[in-house]
Amino acid sequence: MIKLEHIARTFKVGDELVHGLDDVCLDIKDGEYISIMGPSGSGKSTLLNVLGLLDKPDQGHYFLDGSNVTELSEQNQANVRREKIGFVFQTFHLVPRLTAAENIALPLTLAGVPHEERDQRVQDVLKSLSLTNRGHHRPDQLSGGQRQRVAIARAVITNPVVMLADEPTGNLDHASGIEVINILEDLNKNGITLLLVTHDIELGERAHRIIHMMDGKVYS
Amino acid sequence: MHIDDTLQFAFHAMRGYRTRTYLMLLAMAIGVASVVLLTSLGEGARIYVSQQFSSLGTHILIVLPGRAETTGGMPPIMGETPRDLTLDDVAAIQRSRHVKQLAPIVLGAAPVSYQQLEREVMVMGSTASLYSVRQMSLSSGQFLPEQEITRASSVCVLGYTLKKELFGSTSPLGKWVRVSEYRCRVIGVTADEGVSLGMDLGEVLIMPAASAQSLFNVNSVFRILVEADSQEEMALAKQDVIDIIRERHDGEDDITVLSQDALLSTFDRILTALTYSLGGIAAISLLVAGIMIMNVMLVAVAQRTAEIGLLKALGSPRRQIIMLFLTESACLSIIGAMLGLLFGLSGNWVLQQYFPDFPFQAPDWALWAAVCIALSTGLLFGMLPARHAANLDAVTALSGR
Ligand SMILES: Nc1ncnc2c1ncn2[C@@H]1O[C@H](COP(=O)(O)OP(=O)(O)OP(=O)(O)O)[C@@H](O)[C@H]1O
Ligand SMILES: [Mg+2]
C-alpha cells in the first residue's frame, strides 16, 4: 500500500548539503508492523515526515494506496493526512488549554464532524484506552503515559490506515513505554499499518520487520 | 469545521492567554470609546447651534450693510465703506408685501444707572415687532409701544439679569433709569431666557431704535431682522429687500441679506466637518489598536508554533489555519468594540449629567463606523499573523527548531 521510489530529501545547512534521505526505495504492505532504527541523524524522522506528507521529497515518487501523493495539492495532501494517517510524537503535542477529550476530538472538530458523533467516538476511544475518567482533565493534570495514550487516542479517532510513531516512548519510563507499545501493537493487530521509530533495540525487535537507516539510506 | 467549533476554538485560545486578551480588548475598547466620545462632542455642538438658531424664530432674513462676496458667507471685514442702512430704509422695506414684519437693531454700549448703582451694558434699539420676531417673552410689564419707526420715546425694557442687578427684587416698572445722559422710564422686564446666539438678552437694555440712534449719535442701523410668512415668501422678500435698497442707494447693491437657513447650514457644514475630523482623529487610535492586535497575534503565532504544526499534521489545510487565527482577531475586535461602545455611551451619559445643557449624542453613523473600522482593522491586521501561521513549515513547527 505504501511504495517509495528513489526518494531524496536534502537540507541545506550553510553551504553544505545534508542528505536527510538518500535514494530511498521502500515497499510496505497493508497491516505491516515495522520498526525503524538507526543512529541519531540517520534520517528516521525525515522518513516519517515524508511518509506523513508533512515534508516534501526533492526527488522520487510516493504512492499511497496506489495514488501518487507527491503530486497532490496542499489541500488534498491535508485531506490525505486527515483521512489516512495518524501521528504519535515523542513530545505528545497535546494542546495545553484543551481537555483530554477535546484534544482527542480535535481531528474530528477540524474535519467538521457533528457534536454528537464526536462525543460518541471520543467516549469509545477513551474506553478502549482505559482513559474513561480522564476525559475532562487537562494535559498538565495527566502523567506522561496518560498523555501519550491521549495522543494515541487522538491519532486513531479518525480510523487511519497508517500510524506513524516517532519515538513514542522516548519521554516515558520503561513501564509506561511498554504500555504504550502494547496499545500500538493492539491497533496493528486490528489491521492498522504501524511504523515505529525507536532507539530501544528490545522494543524494535518486537516488530515483524526492522528497517535500519544510516546517513539517509535504508537497509532492510 | 463548523462555525461554532471555530468560535469555540477562538474563545479557548482567548481564555488560555488572558493578559494578552485583556490588553487587546482594552486597546480596541479605548479606540472605539474615543470615536464615540469625540463624535458626540462634534454632533452635540451641531445640535446645540441649531437649537440656538431655532430660538431666533423661523423664516427670518438678516439684512446688514456691506456686500459679502460669497453668498451665505459672513459680511466682509474690509473693503469699500458701504452706505449705512437707515431707519428710512427700514420703513421702505416694511412696505413690501412679502415682508410680514421687521425689526431694526441699533446696538451700542452705554452706562446705565439707577440711584447709586451703575452698569455698563449693551443698549439695543429696536421696535415693538422685535418682540415677535425674536420670539421673546416678558416677566413683567410690556414691550416697546407700537409707533412710527422713526419716532423716539423715553421708555425702555430691561433684561432680566440687568433688572436684578439694578433693582434687586423691587419692581422697576415706572421707575426712571439713566442711560448715559438720557433718562428713560422702565416699562417692562424680559423673561429669564438664558443665552441665545451668543447674545444674552438678560443683560441688555432695549429702547426704541430712534432713541438709541440719538443716544449714540448715529443715523445708521446695525442690522435689520425681516420676517416673511413662509419659506416660499422668503425668497421673494429677499429679492424685494435687495430691489428696494438698490433703488434707494443709487443703484448699488451694498447690503447683504442672509437667510437664517443659509447661516444655519453653514454652521451645520462646519460642525459636521468638525465631527468627521474628530471621528477621524479618534479612528487613528483604532488603527493603533489594529497594529497592536497584529503584534500580539504575531507573538501568539510564535508561542503556538507547535500547535500550528499539530493542526497541520491532523489535516488542517492552510485555509483553515488562516480562518482559525482570523476568527480569533475578529472576536477580539468585536468584543473590544462592544466594550468600547459601552464605555463611550456611558461616558456620554456621565458627561450629560455634568453638562445638562449640551447634548452629548453620538451620531448613528459614528457608532456603525466605529464597530466596522474595529472589525476591519482586526481582520486586516489579523491577516498577516494568520498567513504567517498558515505558512509555517509543519516539520519545523513540530520539532520546535
Ligand atoms: N530542517 C532541517 N534543516 C537542516 N537539516 C535537517 C533538518 N531536518 C533534518 N536535518 C538533518 O537531516 C538529517 C536527518 O535528520 P532526522 O531528524 O531525520 O534524524 P533522526 O534519525 O530522526 O535522528 P534522531 O534519532 O536524533 O531523531 C540530520 O543530519 C539532520 O541534521
Ligand atoms: Mg528523529
Tab-separated table of C-alpha atoms in Angstrom, chain A residues 49 54-55 74-75 78-79 81-82 85 87 89 91-98 102-103 106-107 109-115 118 138 154, chain B residues 1-2 4-5 8-9 12-14 16-17 304 306-307 309-320 324 390 393-395 397-399:
chain	number	residue	atom	x	y	z
A	49	ASN	CA	7.670	13.144	7.834
A	54	LEU	CA	4.471	16.793	6.363
A	55	ASP	CA	7.622	17.097	4.282
A	74	GLU	CA	-1.705	21.301	-0.465
A	75	GLN	CA	-5.424	20.973	0.263
A	78	ALA	CA	-4.135	17.783	4.053
A	79	ASN	CA	-7.142	15.606	3.285
A	81	ARG	CA	-3.302	13.298	6.286
A	82	ARG	CA	-6.671	13.693	7.895
A	85	ILE	CA	-2.549	8.958	8.609
A	87	PHE	CA	0.793	10.665	14.092
A	89	PHE	CA	5.099	12.178	18.639
A	91	THR	CA	6.633	15.061	22.929
A	92	PHE	CA	2.896	14.244	22.697
A	93	HIS	CA	1.916	17.647	21.230
A	94	LEU	CA	-1.316	17.997	23.153
A	95	VAL	CA	-2.965	21.436	23.149
A	96	PRO	CA	-2.463	22.560	26.765
A	97	ARG	CA	-5.671	24.602	27.117
A	98	LEU	CA	-7.927	21.798	25.901
A	102	GLU	CA	-11.227	17.945	23.464
A	103	ASN	CA	-7.691	17.053	22.373
A	106	LEU	CA	-9.649	17.813	17.672
A	107	PRO	CA	-9.177	15.999	14.313
A	109	THR	CA	-13.653	19.002	15.108
A	110	LEU	CA	-11.329	20.251	12.380
A	111	ALA	CA	-12.998	17.898	9.919
A	112	GLY	CA	-16.429	19.268	10.807
A	113	VAL	CA	-17.863	16.078	12.296
A	114	PRO	CA	-21.056	16.903	14.233
A	115	HIS	CA	-21.046	17.133	18.017
A	118	ARG	CA	-17.777	13.275	18.004
A	138	ARG	CA	-6.077	18.928	31.039
A	154	ARG	CA	-6.321	11.417	19.004
B	1	MET	CA	-15.049	22.859	10.513
B	2	HIS	CA	-18.317	24.159	11.901
B	4	ASP	CA	-19.469	27.219	16.350
B	5	ASP	CA	-16.416	24.964	16.727
B	8	GLN	CA	-15.154	27.896	20.469
B	9	PHE	CA	-11.568	27.267	19.459
B	12	HIS	CA	-10.479	28.733	24.248
B	13	ALA	CA	-7.389	30.448	22.915
B	14	MET	CA	-8.552	33.821	24.240
B	16	GLY	CA	-5.853	30.450	27.500
B	17	TYR	CA	-3.846	33.684	27.169
B	304	ARG	CA	1.761	28.464	19.389
B	306	ALA	CA	3.908	23.641	17.846
B	307	GLU	CA	0.131	23.815	17.972
B	309	GLY	CA	2.311	22.200	13.312
B	310	LEU	CA	-0.013	19.801	15.065
B	311	LEU	CA	-3.063	21.243	13.306
B	312	LYS	CA	-1.314	20.643	10.006
B	313	ALA	CA	-0.430	17.083	10.973
B	314	LEU	CA	-4.070	16.497	11.890
B	315	GLY	CA	-5.113	17.553	8.393
B	316	SER	CA	-5.811	21.287	8.607
B	317	PRO	CA	-5.293	22.941	5.247
B	318	ARG	CA	-3.823	26.458	5.061
B	319	ARG	CA	-7.265	27.955	4.583
B	320	GLN	CA	-8.479	26.528	7.866
B	324	LEU	CA	-8.840	29.981	12.936
B	390	ALA	CA	-0.539	29.072	7.741
B	393	ASP	CA	6.623	24.623	7.893
B	394	ALA	CA	4.895	21.759	9.686
B	395	VAL	CA	8.039	19.752	10.390
B	397	ALA	CA	6.915	23.783	13.782
B	398	LEU	CA	6.522	20.351	15.341
B	399	SER	CA	10.200	19.847	16.089
